[in-house]
Coordinates of C-alpha atoms and ligand atoms in Angstrom, one line a residue:
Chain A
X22 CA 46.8 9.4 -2.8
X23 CA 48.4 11.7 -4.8
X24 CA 47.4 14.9 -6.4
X25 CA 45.7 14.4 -9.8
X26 CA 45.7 16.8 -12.4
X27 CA 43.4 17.8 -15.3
X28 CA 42.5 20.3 -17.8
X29 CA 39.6 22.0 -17.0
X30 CA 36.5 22.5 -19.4
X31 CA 34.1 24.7 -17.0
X32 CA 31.5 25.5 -19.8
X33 CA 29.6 28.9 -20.3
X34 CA 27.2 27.7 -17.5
X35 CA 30.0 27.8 -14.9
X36 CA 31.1 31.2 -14.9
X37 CA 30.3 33.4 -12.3
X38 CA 27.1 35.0 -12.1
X39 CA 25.9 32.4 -14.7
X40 CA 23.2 29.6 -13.9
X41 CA 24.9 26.7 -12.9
X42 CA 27.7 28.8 -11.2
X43 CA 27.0 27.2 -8.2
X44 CA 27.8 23.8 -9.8
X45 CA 31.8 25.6 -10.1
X46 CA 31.9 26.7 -6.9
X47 CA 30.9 23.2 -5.2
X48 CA 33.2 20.8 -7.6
X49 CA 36.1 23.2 -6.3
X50 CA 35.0 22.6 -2.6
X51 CA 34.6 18.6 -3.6
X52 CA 38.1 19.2 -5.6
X53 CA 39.9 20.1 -2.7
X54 CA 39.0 17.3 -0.4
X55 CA 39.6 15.1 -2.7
X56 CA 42.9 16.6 -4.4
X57 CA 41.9 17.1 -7.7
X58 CA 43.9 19.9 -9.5
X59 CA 42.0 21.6 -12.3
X60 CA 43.5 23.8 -14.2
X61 CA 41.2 26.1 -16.4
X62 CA 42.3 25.8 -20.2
X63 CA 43.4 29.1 -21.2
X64 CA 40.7 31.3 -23.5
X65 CA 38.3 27.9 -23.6
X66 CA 35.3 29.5 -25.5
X67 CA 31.7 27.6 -26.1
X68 CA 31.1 24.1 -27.6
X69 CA 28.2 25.3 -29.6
X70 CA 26.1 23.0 -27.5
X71 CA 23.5 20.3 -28.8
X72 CA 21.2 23.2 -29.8
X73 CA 24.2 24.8 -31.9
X74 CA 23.4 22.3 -35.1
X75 CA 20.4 25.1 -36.2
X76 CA 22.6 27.8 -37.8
X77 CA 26.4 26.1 -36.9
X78 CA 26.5 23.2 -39.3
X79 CA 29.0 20.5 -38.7
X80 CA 32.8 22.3 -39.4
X81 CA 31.8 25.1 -37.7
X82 CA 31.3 23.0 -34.3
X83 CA 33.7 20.8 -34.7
X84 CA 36.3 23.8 -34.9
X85 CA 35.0 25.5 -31.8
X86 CA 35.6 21.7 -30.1
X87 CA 38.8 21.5 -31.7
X88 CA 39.8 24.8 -30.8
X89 CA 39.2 23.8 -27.0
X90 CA 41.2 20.5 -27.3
X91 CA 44.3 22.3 -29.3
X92 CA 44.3 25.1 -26.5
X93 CA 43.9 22.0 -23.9
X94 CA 47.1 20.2 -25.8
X95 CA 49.5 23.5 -26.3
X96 CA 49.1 24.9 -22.6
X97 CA 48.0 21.7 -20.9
X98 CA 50.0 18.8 -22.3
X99 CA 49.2 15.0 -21.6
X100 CA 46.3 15.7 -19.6
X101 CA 42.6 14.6 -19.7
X102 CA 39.9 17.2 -20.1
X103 CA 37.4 17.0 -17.8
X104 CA 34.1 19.1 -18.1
X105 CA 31.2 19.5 -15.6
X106 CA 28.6 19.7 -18.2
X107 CA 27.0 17.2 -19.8
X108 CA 26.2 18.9 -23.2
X109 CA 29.7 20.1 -23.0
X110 CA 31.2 17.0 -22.6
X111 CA 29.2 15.4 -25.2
X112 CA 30.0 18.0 -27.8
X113 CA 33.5 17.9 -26.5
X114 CA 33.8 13.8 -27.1
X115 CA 31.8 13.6 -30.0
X116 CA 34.0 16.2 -31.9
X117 CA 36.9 14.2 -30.3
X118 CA 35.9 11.2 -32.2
X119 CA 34.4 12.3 -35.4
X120 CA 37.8 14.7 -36.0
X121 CA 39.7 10.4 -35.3
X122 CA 37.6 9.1 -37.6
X123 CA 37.4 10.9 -40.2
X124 CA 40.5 12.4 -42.3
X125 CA 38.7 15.0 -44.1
X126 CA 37.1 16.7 -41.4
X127 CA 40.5 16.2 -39.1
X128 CA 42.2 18.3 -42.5
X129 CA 39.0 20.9 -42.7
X130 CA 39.2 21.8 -39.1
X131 CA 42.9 22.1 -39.1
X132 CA 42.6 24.4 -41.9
X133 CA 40.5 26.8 -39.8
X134 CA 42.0 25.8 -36.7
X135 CA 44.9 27.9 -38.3
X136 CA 43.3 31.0 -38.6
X137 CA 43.6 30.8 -34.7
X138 CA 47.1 30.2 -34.5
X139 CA 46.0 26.4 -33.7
X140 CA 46.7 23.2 -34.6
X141 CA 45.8 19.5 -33.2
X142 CA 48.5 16.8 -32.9
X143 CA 46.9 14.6 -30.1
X144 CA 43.8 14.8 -29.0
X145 CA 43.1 14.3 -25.5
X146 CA 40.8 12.2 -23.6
X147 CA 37.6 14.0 -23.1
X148 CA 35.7 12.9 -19.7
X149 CA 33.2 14.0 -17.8
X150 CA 33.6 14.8 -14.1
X151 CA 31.4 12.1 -12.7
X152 CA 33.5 9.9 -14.8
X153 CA 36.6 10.9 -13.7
X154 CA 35.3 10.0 -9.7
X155 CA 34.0 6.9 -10.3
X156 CA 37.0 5.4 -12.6
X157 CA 39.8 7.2 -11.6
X158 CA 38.8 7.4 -7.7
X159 CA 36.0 4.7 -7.0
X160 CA 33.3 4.9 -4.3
X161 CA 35.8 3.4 -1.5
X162 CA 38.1 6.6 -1.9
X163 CA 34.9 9.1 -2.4
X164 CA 33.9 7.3 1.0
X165 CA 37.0 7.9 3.4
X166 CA 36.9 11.8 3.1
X167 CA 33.1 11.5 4.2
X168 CA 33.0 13.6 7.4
X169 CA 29.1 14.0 8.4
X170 CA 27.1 11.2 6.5
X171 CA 24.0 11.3 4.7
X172 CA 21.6 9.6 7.3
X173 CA 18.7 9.4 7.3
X174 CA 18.5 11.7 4.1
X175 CA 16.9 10.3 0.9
X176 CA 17.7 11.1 -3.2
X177 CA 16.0 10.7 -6.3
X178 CA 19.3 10.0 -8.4
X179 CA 18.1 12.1 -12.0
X180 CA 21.1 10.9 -14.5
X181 CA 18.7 12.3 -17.6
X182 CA 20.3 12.1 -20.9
X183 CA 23.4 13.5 -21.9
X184 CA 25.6 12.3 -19.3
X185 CA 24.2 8.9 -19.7
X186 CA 23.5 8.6 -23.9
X187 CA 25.4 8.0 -26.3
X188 CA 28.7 7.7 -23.9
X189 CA 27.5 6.6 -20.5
X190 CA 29.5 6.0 -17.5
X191 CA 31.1 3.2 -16.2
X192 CA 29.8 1.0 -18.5
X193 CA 26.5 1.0 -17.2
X194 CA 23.2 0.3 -19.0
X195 CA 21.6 3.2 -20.7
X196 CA 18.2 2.1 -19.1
X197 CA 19.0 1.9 -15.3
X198 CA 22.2 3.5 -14.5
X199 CA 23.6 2.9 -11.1
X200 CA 26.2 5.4 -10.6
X201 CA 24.6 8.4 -8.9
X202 CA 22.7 5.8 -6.9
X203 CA 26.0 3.9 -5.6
X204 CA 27.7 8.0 -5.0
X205 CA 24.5 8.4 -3.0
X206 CA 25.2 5.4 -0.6
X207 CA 28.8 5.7 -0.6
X208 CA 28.2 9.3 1.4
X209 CA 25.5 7.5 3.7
X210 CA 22.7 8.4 1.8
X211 CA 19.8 6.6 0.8
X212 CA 18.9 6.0 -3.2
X213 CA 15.3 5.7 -3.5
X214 CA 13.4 4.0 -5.8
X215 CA 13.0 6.1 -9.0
X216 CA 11.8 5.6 -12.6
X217 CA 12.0 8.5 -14.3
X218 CA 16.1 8.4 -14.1
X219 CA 16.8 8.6 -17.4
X220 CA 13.6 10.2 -18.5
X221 CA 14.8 13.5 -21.2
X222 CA 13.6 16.9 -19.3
X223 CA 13.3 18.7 -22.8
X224 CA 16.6 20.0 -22.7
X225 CA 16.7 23.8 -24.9
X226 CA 13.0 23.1 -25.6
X227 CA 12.4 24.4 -22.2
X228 CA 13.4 27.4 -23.6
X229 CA 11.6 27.4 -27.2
X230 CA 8.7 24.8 -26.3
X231 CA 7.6 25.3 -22.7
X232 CA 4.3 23.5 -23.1
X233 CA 6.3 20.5 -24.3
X234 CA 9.2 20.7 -21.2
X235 CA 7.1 20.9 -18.6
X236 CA 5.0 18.1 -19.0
X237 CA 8.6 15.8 -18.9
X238 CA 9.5 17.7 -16.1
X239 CA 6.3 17.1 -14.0
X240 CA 6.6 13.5 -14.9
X241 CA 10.4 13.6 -13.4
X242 CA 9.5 15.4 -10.1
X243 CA 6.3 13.8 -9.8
X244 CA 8.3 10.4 -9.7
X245 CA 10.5 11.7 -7.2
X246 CA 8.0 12.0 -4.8
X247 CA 6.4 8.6 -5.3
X248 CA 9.8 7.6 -4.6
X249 CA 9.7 9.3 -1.4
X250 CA 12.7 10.9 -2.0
X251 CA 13.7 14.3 -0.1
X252 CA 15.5 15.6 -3.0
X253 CA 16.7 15.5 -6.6
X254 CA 20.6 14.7 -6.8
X255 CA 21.9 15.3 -10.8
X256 CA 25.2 15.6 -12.7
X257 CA 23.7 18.2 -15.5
X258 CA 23.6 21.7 -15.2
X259 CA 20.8 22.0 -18.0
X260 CA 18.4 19.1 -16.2
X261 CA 18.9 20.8 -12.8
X262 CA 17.8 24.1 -13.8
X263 CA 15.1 22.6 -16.0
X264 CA 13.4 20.2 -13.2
X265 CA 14.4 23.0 -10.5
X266 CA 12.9 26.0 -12.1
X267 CA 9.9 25.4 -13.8
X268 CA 8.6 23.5 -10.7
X269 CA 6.4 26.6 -9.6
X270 CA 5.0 27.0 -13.5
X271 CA 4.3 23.1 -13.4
X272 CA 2.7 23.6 -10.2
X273 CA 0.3 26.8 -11.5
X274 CA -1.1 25.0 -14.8
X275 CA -1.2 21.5 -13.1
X276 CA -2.1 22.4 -9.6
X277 CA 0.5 20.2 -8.3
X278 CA 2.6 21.2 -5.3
X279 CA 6.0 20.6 -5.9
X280 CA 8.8 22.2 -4.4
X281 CA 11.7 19.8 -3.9
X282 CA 15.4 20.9 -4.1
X283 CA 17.5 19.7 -7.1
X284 CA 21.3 19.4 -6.0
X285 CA 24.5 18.9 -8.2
X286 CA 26.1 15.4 -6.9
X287 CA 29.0 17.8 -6.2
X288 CA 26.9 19.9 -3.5
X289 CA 26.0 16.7 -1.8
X290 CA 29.5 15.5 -2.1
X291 CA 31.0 19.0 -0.3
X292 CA 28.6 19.0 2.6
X293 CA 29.2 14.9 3.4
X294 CA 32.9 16.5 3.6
X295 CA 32.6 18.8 5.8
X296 CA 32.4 21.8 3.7
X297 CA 30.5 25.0 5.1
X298 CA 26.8 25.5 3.0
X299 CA 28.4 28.7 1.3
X300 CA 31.2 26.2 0.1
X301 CA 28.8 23.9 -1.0
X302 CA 26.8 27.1 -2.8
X303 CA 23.9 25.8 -1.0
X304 CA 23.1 29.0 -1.8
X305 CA 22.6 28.8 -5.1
X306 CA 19.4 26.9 -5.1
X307 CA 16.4 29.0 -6.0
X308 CA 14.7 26.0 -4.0
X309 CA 16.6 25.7 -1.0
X310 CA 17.6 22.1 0.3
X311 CA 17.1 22.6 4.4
X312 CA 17.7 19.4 5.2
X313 CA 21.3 19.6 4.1
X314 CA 21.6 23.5 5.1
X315 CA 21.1 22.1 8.5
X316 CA 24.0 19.3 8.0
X317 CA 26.5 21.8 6.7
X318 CA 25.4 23.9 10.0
X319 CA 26.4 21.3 12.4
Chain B
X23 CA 11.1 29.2 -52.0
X24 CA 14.3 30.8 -51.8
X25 CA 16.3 30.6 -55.3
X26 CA 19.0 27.7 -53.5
X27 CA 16.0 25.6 -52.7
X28 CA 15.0 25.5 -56.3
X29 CA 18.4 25.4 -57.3
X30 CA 18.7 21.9 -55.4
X31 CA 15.5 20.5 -56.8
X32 CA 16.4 20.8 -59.8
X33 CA 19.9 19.6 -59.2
X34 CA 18.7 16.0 -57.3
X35 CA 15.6 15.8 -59.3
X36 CA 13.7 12.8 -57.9
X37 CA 16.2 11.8 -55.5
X38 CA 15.7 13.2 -52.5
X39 CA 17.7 10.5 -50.6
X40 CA 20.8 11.3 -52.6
X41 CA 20.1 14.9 -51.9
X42 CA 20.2 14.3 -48.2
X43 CA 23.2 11.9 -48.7
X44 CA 25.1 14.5 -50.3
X45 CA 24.1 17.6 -48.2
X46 CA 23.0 17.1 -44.5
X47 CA 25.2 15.7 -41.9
X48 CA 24.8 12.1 -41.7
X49 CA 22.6 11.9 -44.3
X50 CA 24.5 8.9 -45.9
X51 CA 22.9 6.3 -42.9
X52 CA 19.4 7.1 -44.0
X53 CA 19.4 4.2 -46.3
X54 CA 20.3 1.8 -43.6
X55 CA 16.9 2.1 -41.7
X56 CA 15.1 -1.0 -41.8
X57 CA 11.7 0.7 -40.5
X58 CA 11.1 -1.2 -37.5
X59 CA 9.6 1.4 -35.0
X60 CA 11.9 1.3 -32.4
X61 CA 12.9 5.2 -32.8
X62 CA 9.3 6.3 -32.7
X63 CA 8.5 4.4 -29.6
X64 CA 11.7 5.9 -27.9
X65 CA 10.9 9.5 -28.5
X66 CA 10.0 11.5 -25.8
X67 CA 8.6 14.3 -28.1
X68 CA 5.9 11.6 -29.3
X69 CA 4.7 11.5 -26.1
X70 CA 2.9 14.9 -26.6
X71 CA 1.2 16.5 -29.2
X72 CA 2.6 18.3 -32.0
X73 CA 5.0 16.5 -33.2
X74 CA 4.4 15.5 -36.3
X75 CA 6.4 12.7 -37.8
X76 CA 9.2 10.8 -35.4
X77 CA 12.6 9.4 -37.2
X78 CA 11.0 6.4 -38.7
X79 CA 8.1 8.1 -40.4
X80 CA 10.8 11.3 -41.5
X81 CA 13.2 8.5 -43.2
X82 CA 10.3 6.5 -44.9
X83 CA 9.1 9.5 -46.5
X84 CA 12.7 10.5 -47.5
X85 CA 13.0 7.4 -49.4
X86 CA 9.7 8.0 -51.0
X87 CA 10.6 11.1 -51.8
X88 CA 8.6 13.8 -50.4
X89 CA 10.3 16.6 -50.4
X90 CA 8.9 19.3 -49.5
X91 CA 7.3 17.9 -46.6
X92 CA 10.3 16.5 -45.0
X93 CA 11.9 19.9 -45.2
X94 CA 8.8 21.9 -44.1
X95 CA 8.3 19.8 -41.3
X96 CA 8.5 20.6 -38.0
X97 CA 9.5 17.4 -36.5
X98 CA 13.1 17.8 -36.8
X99 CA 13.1 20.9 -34.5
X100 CA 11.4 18.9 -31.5
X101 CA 13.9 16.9 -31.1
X102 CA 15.3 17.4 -27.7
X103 CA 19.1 15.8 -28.3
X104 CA 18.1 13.1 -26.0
X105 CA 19.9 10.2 -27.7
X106 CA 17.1 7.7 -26.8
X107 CA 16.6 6.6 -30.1
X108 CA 20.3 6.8 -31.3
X109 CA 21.6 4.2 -28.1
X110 CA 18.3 1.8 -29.3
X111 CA 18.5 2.1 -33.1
X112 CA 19.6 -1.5 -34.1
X113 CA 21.1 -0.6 -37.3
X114 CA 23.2 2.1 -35.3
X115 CA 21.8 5.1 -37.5
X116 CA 23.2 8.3 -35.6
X117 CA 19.0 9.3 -35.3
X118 CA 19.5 12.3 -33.1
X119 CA 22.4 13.5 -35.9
X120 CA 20.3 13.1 -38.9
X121 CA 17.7 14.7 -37.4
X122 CA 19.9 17.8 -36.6
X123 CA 21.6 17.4 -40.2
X124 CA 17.7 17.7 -42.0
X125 CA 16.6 20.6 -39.8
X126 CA 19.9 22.3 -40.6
X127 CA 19.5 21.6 -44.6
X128 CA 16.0 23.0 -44.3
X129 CA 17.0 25.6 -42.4
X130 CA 20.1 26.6 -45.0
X131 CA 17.7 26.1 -47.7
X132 CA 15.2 28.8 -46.2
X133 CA 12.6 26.7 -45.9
X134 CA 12.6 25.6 -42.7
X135 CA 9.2 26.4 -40.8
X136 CA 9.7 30.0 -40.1
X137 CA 7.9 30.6 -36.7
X138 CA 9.7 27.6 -35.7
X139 CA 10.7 28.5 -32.3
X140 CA 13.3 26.2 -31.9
X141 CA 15.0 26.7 -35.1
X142 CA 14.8 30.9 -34.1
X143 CA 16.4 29.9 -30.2
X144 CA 19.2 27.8 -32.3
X145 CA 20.3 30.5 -34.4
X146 CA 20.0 33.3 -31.4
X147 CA 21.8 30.8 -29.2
X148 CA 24.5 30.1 -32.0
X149 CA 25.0 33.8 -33.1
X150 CA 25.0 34.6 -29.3
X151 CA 28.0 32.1 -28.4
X152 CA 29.6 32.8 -31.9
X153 CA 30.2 36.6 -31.4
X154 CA 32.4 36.4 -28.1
X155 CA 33.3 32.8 -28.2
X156 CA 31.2 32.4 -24.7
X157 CA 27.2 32.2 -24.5
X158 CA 25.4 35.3 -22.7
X159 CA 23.1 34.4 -20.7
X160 CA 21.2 37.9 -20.2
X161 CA 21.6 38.5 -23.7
X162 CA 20.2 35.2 -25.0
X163 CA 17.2 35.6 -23.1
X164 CA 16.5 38.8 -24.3
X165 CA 16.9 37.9 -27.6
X166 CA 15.1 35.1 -27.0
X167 CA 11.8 36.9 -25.2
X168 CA 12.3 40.4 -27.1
X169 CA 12.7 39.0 -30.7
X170 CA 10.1 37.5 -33.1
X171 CA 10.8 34.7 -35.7
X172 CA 12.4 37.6 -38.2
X173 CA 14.6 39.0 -35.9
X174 CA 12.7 42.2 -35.1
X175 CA 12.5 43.8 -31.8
X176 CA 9.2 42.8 -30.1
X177 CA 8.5 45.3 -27.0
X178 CA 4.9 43.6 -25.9
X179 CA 5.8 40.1 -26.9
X180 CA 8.8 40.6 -24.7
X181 CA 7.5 41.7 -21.8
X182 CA 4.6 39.5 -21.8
X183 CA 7.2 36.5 -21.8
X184 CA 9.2 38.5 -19.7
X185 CA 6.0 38.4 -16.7
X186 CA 5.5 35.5 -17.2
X187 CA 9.5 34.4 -16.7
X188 CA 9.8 36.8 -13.9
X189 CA 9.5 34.7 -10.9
X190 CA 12.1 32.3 -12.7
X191 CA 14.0 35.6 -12.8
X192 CA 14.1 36.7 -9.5
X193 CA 14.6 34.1 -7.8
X194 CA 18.4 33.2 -10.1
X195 CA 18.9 36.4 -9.6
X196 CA 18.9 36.5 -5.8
X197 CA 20.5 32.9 -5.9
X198 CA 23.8 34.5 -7.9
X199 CA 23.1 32.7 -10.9
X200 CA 21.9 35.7 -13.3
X201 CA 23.7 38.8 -13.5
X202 CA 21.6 41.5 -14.9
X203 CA 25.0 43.0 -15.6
X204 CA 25.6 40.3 -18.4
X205 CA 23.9 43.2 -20.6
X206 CA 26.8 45.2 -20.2
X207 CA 29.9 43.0 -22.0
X208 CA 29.7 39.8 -19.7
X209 CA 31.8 37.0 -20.7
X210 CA 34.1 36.5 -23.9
X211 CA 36.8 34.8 -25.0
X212 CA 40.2 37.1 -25.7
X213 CA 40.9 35.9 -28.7
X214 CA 37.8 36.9 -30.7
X215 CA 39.1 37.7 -33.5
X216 CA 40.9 34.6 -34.1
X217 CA 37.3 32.2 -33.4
X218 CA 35.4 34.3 -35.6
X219 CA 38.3 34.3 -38.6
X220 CA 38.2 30.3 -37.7
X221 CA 34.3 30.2 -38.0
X222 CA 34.3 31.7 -41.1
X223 CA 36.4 29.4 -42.4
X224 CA 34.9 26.6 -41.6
X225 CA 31.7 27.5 -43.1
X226 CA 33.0 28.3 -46.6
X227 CA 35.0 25.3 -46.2
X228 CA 31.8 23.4 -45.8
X229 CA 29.9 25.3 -48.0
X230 CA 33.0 24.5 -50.9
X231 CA 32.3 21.0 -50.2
X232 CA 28.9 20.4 -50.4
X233 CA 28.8 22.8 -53.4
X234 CA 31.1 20.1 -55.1
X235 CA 29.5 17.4 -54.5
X236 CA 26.3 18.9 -56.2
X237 CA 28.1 20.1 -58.9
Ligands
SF4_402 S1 27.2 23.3 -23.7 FE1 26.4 24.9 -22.6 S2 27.7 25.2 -20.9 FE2 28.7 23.9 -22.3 S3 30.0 25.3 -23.3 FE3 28.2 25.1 -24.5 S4 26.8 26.7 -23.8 FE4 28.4 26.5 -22.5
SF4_403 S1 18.0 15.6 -19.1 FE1 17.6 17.4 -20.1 S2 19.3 18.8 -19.6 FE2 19.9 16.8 -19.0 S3 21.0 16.1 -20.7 FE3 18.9 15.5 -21.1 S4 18.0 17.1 -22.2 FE4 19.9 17.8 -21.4
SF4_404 S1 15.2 2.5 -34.9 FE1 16.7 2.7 -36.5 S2 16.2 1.1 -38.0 FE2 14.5 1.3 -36.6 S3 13.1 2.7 -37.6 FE3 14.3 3.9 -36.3 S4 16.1 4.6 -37.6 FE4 15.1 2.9 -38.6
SF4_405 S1 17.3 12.3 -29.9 FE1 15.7 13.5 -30.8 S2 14.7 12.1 -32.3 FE2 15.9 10.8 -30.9 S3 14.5 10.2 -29.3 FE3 15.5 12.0 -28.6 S4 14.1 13.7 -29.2 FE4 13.5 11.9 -30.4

């Protein structure tokens, strides 16, 4: 298949040293395998995420999206944007939309799009990365490259919110989707049995309303393990370091015992292709996943 | 009551509805909701206590007009962004957007709940990603932990978040995914100048707007 290119949205998250940075470094290893060229767009700053409507009101975020799609058109011309993040892609597409819909807003961000040296013409597609391997790959060509397969290994597919409301993949339900299920299986895994898929971890409340966060988050891992699943799989840098971190807080005020590993899809992907467990930033997981460590090993 | 919160009052009299039409984003679907529940029996907030009214209830008591405690309320702030009730809605009301548009009118207005602490995380988090185009991690957490609802510099409230955070800590830390050295500069865009010129100029073009419309 040929190379396929597309401008890259990484999202504040990514960056090295930040807390999904281990997210970046395993959708490159996953990118290479399956020869997907993503170029960075040049000076991309910060959607404003969904927490950003407090003090940003509505221009204000829609400029710092538009800014990101005029830089993505000037340096990165008839490409798609892809973005790893779900509340960056969300932003990203909803800004996308409302600036196509509506004339006065397109006109109000244009007028302080200038103040950057900016200005939109076309607006790209905006698409998430999961997106762009299920429609613009499929599960048969995220199979082939599979070198050591999932056996014997079992997932608790967590799609949460973002990536799956308003937008969704695939056109799958917003109650039960299948994607991250069918990814699973296409790499050998197996996709347990898991309810609290789509279930909302708290999102920034974790942050402001802890009390509140945790007891979605118990309710997510908890489910997990009914499912007897070995670990968490997830698309969503915010939802894995939600239901990954706060495990050992749950665990203190509810006297549970979790500890199970939360993996990006994109971790699972690089280690069913081969990739070493530093290319897969297995490293990166505060909770490590052994199970896989020892399959990268091999 | 800050002098724009009267100023409004005053300005929409007893129609609050038209108020929120005119001023919050997304405030013109209000009228479409036909009360049936679904919203409030989506809402993962609801689920635990605290939250005091969910979409349906914060609508109905738009349209009655009660002010005040719409824009006092705390409800708005718990929403979580999870777009449950905005996929179910069957009049297609953009819930999880009005919500954000009311908390940011109340917020605007001064009269938001003031120990609200997700109102206080938005703004740090906003101000935070605003000033270098990129969100700090480092920095936003001290803000977060080290600052009360007023924007002073808390020492004890800080570190006793901080203790209680500090496992959390270590262990990103040791995992590569929090760089103490964040403090120190950390990410930014290059052109700084040019997003904050374009920020500002998107808030007084929104401010020019909305000032018309109640004029
Ligand atoms: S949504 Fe989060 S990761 Fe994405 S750009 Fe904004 S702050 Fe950064
Ligand atoms: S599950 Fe949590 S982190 Fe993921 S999108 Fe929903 S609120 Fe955000
Ligand atoms: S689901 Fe929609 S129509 Fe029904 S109460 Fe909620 S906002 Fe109103
Ligand atoms: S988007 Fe907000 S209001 Fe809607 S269900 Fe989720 S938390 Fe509740």
């Amino acid at each position: 298949m040929a190379r396929k290119e597309y401008a890259f949205y990484p999202g504040c998250s990514s960056q090295k040293g930040a807390s999904s940075s281990n997210y970046l470094t395993s959708v490159q290893s996953m990118c290479k395998t399956l020869d997907i060229g993503l170029t960075e767009i040049p000076d991309w700053n910060c959607c404003g995420a969904s927490i950003g409507y407090a003090e940003g009101g509505e221009l204000p975020r829609l400029a710092l999206s538009g800014r990101n799609l005029a830089l993505a058109e000037k340096h990165l011309p008839g490409l798609d944007v892809v973005a790893t993040c779900a509340a960056c892609w969300l932003g990203t597409r909803e800004a996308k939309e409302r600036l196509e819909h509506s004339d006065i807003l397109l006109r109000d961000t244009q007028i302080a799009l200038q103040e950057a040296g900016l200005n939109i013409t076309v607006i790209p597609e905006v698409r998430h990365m999961a997106e762009v391997l299920i429609e613009d790959f499929g599960y048969d060509a995220l199979t082939k490259p599979v070198t050591k397969g999932l056996d014997g290994l079992k997932f608790a597919g967590y799609v949460g919110c973002q990536t799956n409301r308003p937008f969704g993949i695939d056109g799958e339900s917003y109650e039960n989707p299948k994607y991250l299920d069918k990814l699973v299986e296409s790499l050998g895994g197996e996709a347990v049995k898991y309810d609290q898929k789509v279930t909302c971890c708290g999102g920034a409340l974790a942050f402001s309303e802890p009390e509140k966060a945790h007891a979605q988050i118990k309710d997510i891992v908890e489910s997990a393990y009914d499912g007897g699943a070995d670990m968490i799989v997830t698309p969503c840098p915010l939802c894995q370091a939600n239901v990954e971190l706060y495990q050992g807080a749950i665990n203190k005020k509810y006297g549970t015992k979790f500890n199970i590993p939360v993996l990006y899809y994109s971790q699972v992907m690089a280690v069913a292709y081969g990739s070493s467990a530093k290319e897969a930033a297995l490293n990166g997981n505060v909770i490590r996943a052994k199970q896989l460590e020892a399959l990268a090993g091999k | 009551m800050s002098a724009n919160n009267t100023a409004m009052a005053v300005r929409y009299k007893n129609n609050f509805l038209k108020e929120l039409e005119d001023q919050a984003e997304m405030g013109e679907w209000i009228k479409m909701c036909m009360q049936c529940g679904v919203c409030a029996g989506s809402c993962p907030t609801n689920f635990h206590p605290g939250w005091d009214h969910p979409p349906q209830e914060i609508f109905m008591m738009v349209r009655a007009g009660r002010r005040e405690e719409v824009l006092t309320s705390n409800s708005m702030w718990m929403c979580t962004s999870c777009y449950n009730c905005y996929v179910r809605c069957p009049r297609k009301l953009p819930i999880t957007h009005i919500m954000h548009g009311i908390a940011n009118y109340a917020h605007r207005l001064g009269v938001a709940p003031k120990l609200q602490p997700t109102r206080n995380f938005g703004k740090i988090f906003w101000n935070n990603a605003a000033k270098t185009g990129r969100v700090n991690e480092v920095m936003l957490t001290v803000d977060l932990y080290f600052r009360n609802a007023e924007g002073k510099f808390d020492l004890m409230a800080g570190i006793k978040k901080a203790l209680e955070m500090q496992s959390i800590a270590i262990g990103l830390v040791k995992a590569g995914r929090l760089n103490p050295l964040e403090l120190f500069g950390g990410h930014k865009c290059k052109d700084q100048k040019g997003i904050q010129a374009m920020l500002k100029k998107a808030r007084e073009l929104e401010e020019t707007r909305k000032a018309l419309k109640a004029a």
